[in-house]
Amino acid sequence: MQPTDTGNPDYYHRVVDCQWACPAHTDVPEYIRLIAQGQFTQAYLVNRESNVFPGILGRVCDRPCEPACRRGRVEPAPNNEPVAICRLKRVAADHRDDVRPFLPKAPAQKNGRRIACIGAGPASLTVANDLMPLGYDVTIFEKWRTPGGLMRTNIPSFRLPEQVLAEEIGYIIDLGVDLRLGSPVTSMKQLLATGEFDAVFVGSGAPKGKDLKLPGRTDPAAAANIHIGIDWLESVAFDHIKAIGRRVLIIGVGNTAMDCCRTSLRLGASDVKVMARKPRAFFKASEWELEDAEAENVEIVINHAPKAFVIEHGKLAGMLFDLMDYDLDAPLDKGGRIVGERVRGERFIPCDDVILAIGQENAFPWIENDLGIEFDRWHVPKVDATTLQSTRPNVFFGGDAAFGPKNIIWAVEHGHQAAISLHKYCQGLDVNQRPPRGLKLSSRKMGLHEWAYKNDYDPLERRLMPHVDLKERFKKINIEVELGFTAEQAAAEVQRCLNCDVQTVFDARLCIECDACIDICPVDCLTMTVNGTEAEIRQRLKAPTLRATQPLFVSGPLQHTARVMVKDEDVCVHCGLCAERCPTAAWDMQKSKIRIPYASDETSPCSTPQPATRPAPTRRIA
Amino acid sequence: MSFIAKPKVAHPGLPRNELGLTRRDYEGGMSTLCAGCGHDSITAAVIEACWQMSMRPEQLVKLSGIGCSSKTTAYFVSGGHGFNSVHGRMPSIATGAIAANKDLYYIGVSGDGDTLSIGFGQFAHAMRRNLNMLYLIENNGVYGLTKGQFSASADIGSKAKKGEANLQPPIDPVLAALTLGGTFVARSFSGDKEQLVPLIIAGLKHRGFALIDVLSPCVTFNDHEGSTKSYEFVRDNYEEVVHADFIPPAREITAEYAEGDAMPIALHDGSRVLLRKLDPSYDPTHRGKAFNYLRDKLAQNEFVTGLIYIDESSPEFHDMNGTTTTPVNQLSYQQLSPGSKGLEKILARYR
Ligand SMILES: Cc1cc2nc3c(=O)[nH]c(=O)nc-3n(C[C@H](O)[C@H](O)[C@H](O)COP(=O)(O)OP(=O)(O)OC[C@H]3O[C@@H](n4cnc5c(N)ncnc54)[C@H](O)[C@@H]3O)c2cc1C
Ligand SMILES: Cc1ncc(C[n+]2csc(CCOP(=O)(O)OP(=O)(O)O)c2C)c(N)n1
Ligand code: SF4
Ligand code: SF4
Ligand SMILES: [Mg+2]
């Protein structure tokens, strides 16, 4: 194999599994270390730079980082739980001091460019967050009387308190954003025709809940008791709906279903069933959301396919389901897929209300079809995946509006990328020329055997989130269920992080091939061997490859024998023992800082961005 | 050394031996030797060998004298028995232990100073007695623990770190063993586990005294230019003459070797050592020829490595002394105590 190009920022970035998996590339190990040092404000600001809403995301993020966490790969089950990355984000948010002095500010001198954002969800808010400090005038048009998008209208307040939303949205609006609430855009043509804006960002989400066209659905007798999930949650959020029947069926088993069932319990229901067509392994809802719902005694019923709404005595009486059997090509725990299905019988389940939570769709009735903005046959706009530019150069899309429903952190990342594109577009630059990522390495060596990070492996188990008592939590709809980590829990959990960003950096010229590193590595990641193809080298590794998806590091030829040093990055615990044992410092532990570019990294000709300042470290954890 | 102990976390795919143990289960305490010391690699090779043999940790007795090398018995198989004796006196402790219990595996770990200077006499007699043990010399050409004075294995002209050259002729433990009746004589290198691990297994299985002289560079005091025991010098002047593969009892010898090159030697428990001669003229079962071959190569400054001489037929210590086949700690009080009449008889023999 050719020697690994570690100068490519992606190589070391990939080693930091969580940061690589995060759509916005949040520098997770860095903020966890800051929390460990009690520097909560700093930790918050590191988060905010990439994910913009640490307090919100610290509660409700989809957390793609956690399944990626290396911790989940190195320890035997049941201890192989990822670091509670998301919970720690909330720790940073909960314990921060006032961060306003350290946030970027809008310059007094505007740059004369005007951007319209449609919808005040996380995507548009991120665009405003990135462009306001550059001197842009950003106007956000929002249909509702409150900003936040689905975070406000659909995510229930027992998961995400209103005040947390208000605070973090406030940081952005207070940059001087022209927020026009209660102002739905009803015609893109008109908006463009005003000539008021240099470019438009569409962050209007995927607002249409899917309906279930089954017998009985259109019967007016049942209409009042069959609800579209996202519309129903919205009505609850705005206090238009304050009660529901005792027996509720939720159709669908995604995250919306989880919010619907738990909300029902808070509006008077006592018998709530979530009806799933398929077995649990095929559920869309995150495992933790399922657990939270089941902890509240929601029943999850599998292998029931909805067949008809049953109306008796002039009102909804229940639903009829087909009982399903599935053929699998392998057992479920071996990742089996469904290859055939059969109906085994049917079952009637009585209920007072049904909530349909089977998905969302894009809908742009307000975008005229003669504007050069093209859509595909599913009404999804044709948008460039990198630049987020539509087929009309001055119109950009992001968040759920761009590629269908995703989640908040993706909306944020789209916002960042769109901001870069908008900034380039307004300067007349090519939006396809993306600013490159960067890499900075700096040694963490302090003394002979001392490192400027805590390198000892802590075998501690993941801390569990404390919850409000089951009896208490239903008293009001907005009682936040999760209490947040205690100081002790936070102090323990941070030690589980492996510091994957403190990289093992190898210099082949220094190695004397003494074997010390090979012998000491607790997880047998290192091998010295004659060079060959990747397949050959993987055969010769000291411990077997578990996942060939993780990269191998291969050095140049070693001085004495021309063999190569190979490292299987997959299970390295970043303990630094290789570097500690190496007599020549051929291995060194170096902190990698992956530089993720933002719009502010490109200076505009007409303004100088105000750099964000950092607070002096102050607080220590209890 | 390192400041943190090797954490217990391990590669989830580590293979297990017949006892269901992984290599990690054969580790010992944290090494306090210098980073990059050859001795630590030998420790790793011993761990690997014991794991491969599916040895129960309590079947192993670890014995040593004094020196950096002698410290290493603490760094492997923490479940084994251990005795860290005085300088150069490990063989007499080993003799006593072996006499008392022939059911265990014995590893003596020593240094070139511990063996060839202060302990030379004990070393020679352990070999004459053909004690059933594996004797590892971790040979770095210096007294590592006392800061790098030349040892008796230092070559003429080899330079100390401060520059002065050694003028006295070296004692070569392999040549010495050949003349003193050693029945398993090998040389290896800490940086070549492919060679060392099967040698350790074969040495432990050998019936009688197995000597492996392991070249083991001292990174701190003897790894500079001008030293003949540095990593670089050893690698450049390293010639494997006979490679030994260890074949456990049940396993077939696969016919990968060219006819005539491979020579199987049966060990007493039914396992075999398969010798692959890398120099076809060499005969590892002929003491005299082995001696001459070695002398010639030494004159050319070459380290001949591999299993240099093997003799499975000579009687070992227990055969010669008629010692008990039952370990002493399993004999009953009646069997062990002659009684007052018996004692009188014994004493009478000395009157
Ligand atoms: C029930 C539910 C629970 C969820 N839970 C989570 C979760 O826990 N974690 C997570 O990460 N994600 C969750 N999501 C998904 C997440 O909320 C969305 O992916 C995210 O909010 C999308 O952001 P956005 O900026 O693209 O659009 P949205 O948040 O949808 O915001 C769009 C905004 O545009 C406004 N708008 C639409 N059309 C117009 C118009 N023509 N003129 C003016 N304004 C308009 C809308 O009123 C809305 O305020 C959940 C979604 C649902 C439905
Ligand atoms: C009776 C006695 N004399 C001298 C010493 C001092 N001493 C300690 S270790 C050592 C030499 C060790 O050299 P070696 O056996 O080669 O071990 P190394 O440290 O090189 O591995 C000496 C002379 C001692 N401990 N005891
Ligand atoms: S840091 Fe070095 S010693 Fe530790 S696990 Fe990674 S490669 Fe192995
Ligand atoms: S410890 Fe250092 S010198 Fe020794 S083999 Fe490893 S990298 Fe090379
Ligand atoms: Mg020595």
Short mmCIF file of C-alpha atoms and ligand atoms in Angstrom, two decimals, chain B residues 39 67-69 110-114 138-145 149 151 153 216 218, ligand 5:
data_model
loop_
_atom_site.label_atom_id
_atom_site.label_comp_id
_atom_site.label_asym_id
_atom_site.label_seq_id
_atom_site.Cartn_x
_atom_site.Cartn_y
_atom_site.Cartn_z
CA HIS B 39 13.48 -7.18 27.55
CA GLY B 67 19.06 -7.05 36.86
CA CYS B 68 16.61 -5.30 34.56
CA SER B 69 16.14 -8.64 32.86
CA SER B 110 18.49 -13.87 33.74
CA GLY B 111 20.77 -11.27 32.23
CA ASP B 112 24.19 -11.50 30.68
CA GLY B 113 25.61 -10.02 33.88
CA ASP B 114 23.55 -12.22 36.15
CA GLU B 138 18.20 -11.42 28.06
CA ASN B 139 21.55 -10.44 26.62
CA ASN B 140 22.30 -6.75 26.12
CA GLY B 141 26.05 -6.70 26.60
CA VAL B 142 25.85 -4.43 29.63
CA TYR B 143 24.80 -4.29 33.25
CA GLY B 144 21.65 -2.35 32.52
CA LEU B 145 20.39 -1.97 36.06
CA GLN B 149 29.04 -1.14 32.56
CA SER B 151 29.19 -7.22 30.89
CA SER B 153 29.15 -10.79 26.84
CA SER B 216 17.97 -7.86 23.70
CA CYS B 218 19.43 -1.89 25.89
MG MG C 5 22.64 -7.12 30.75
#
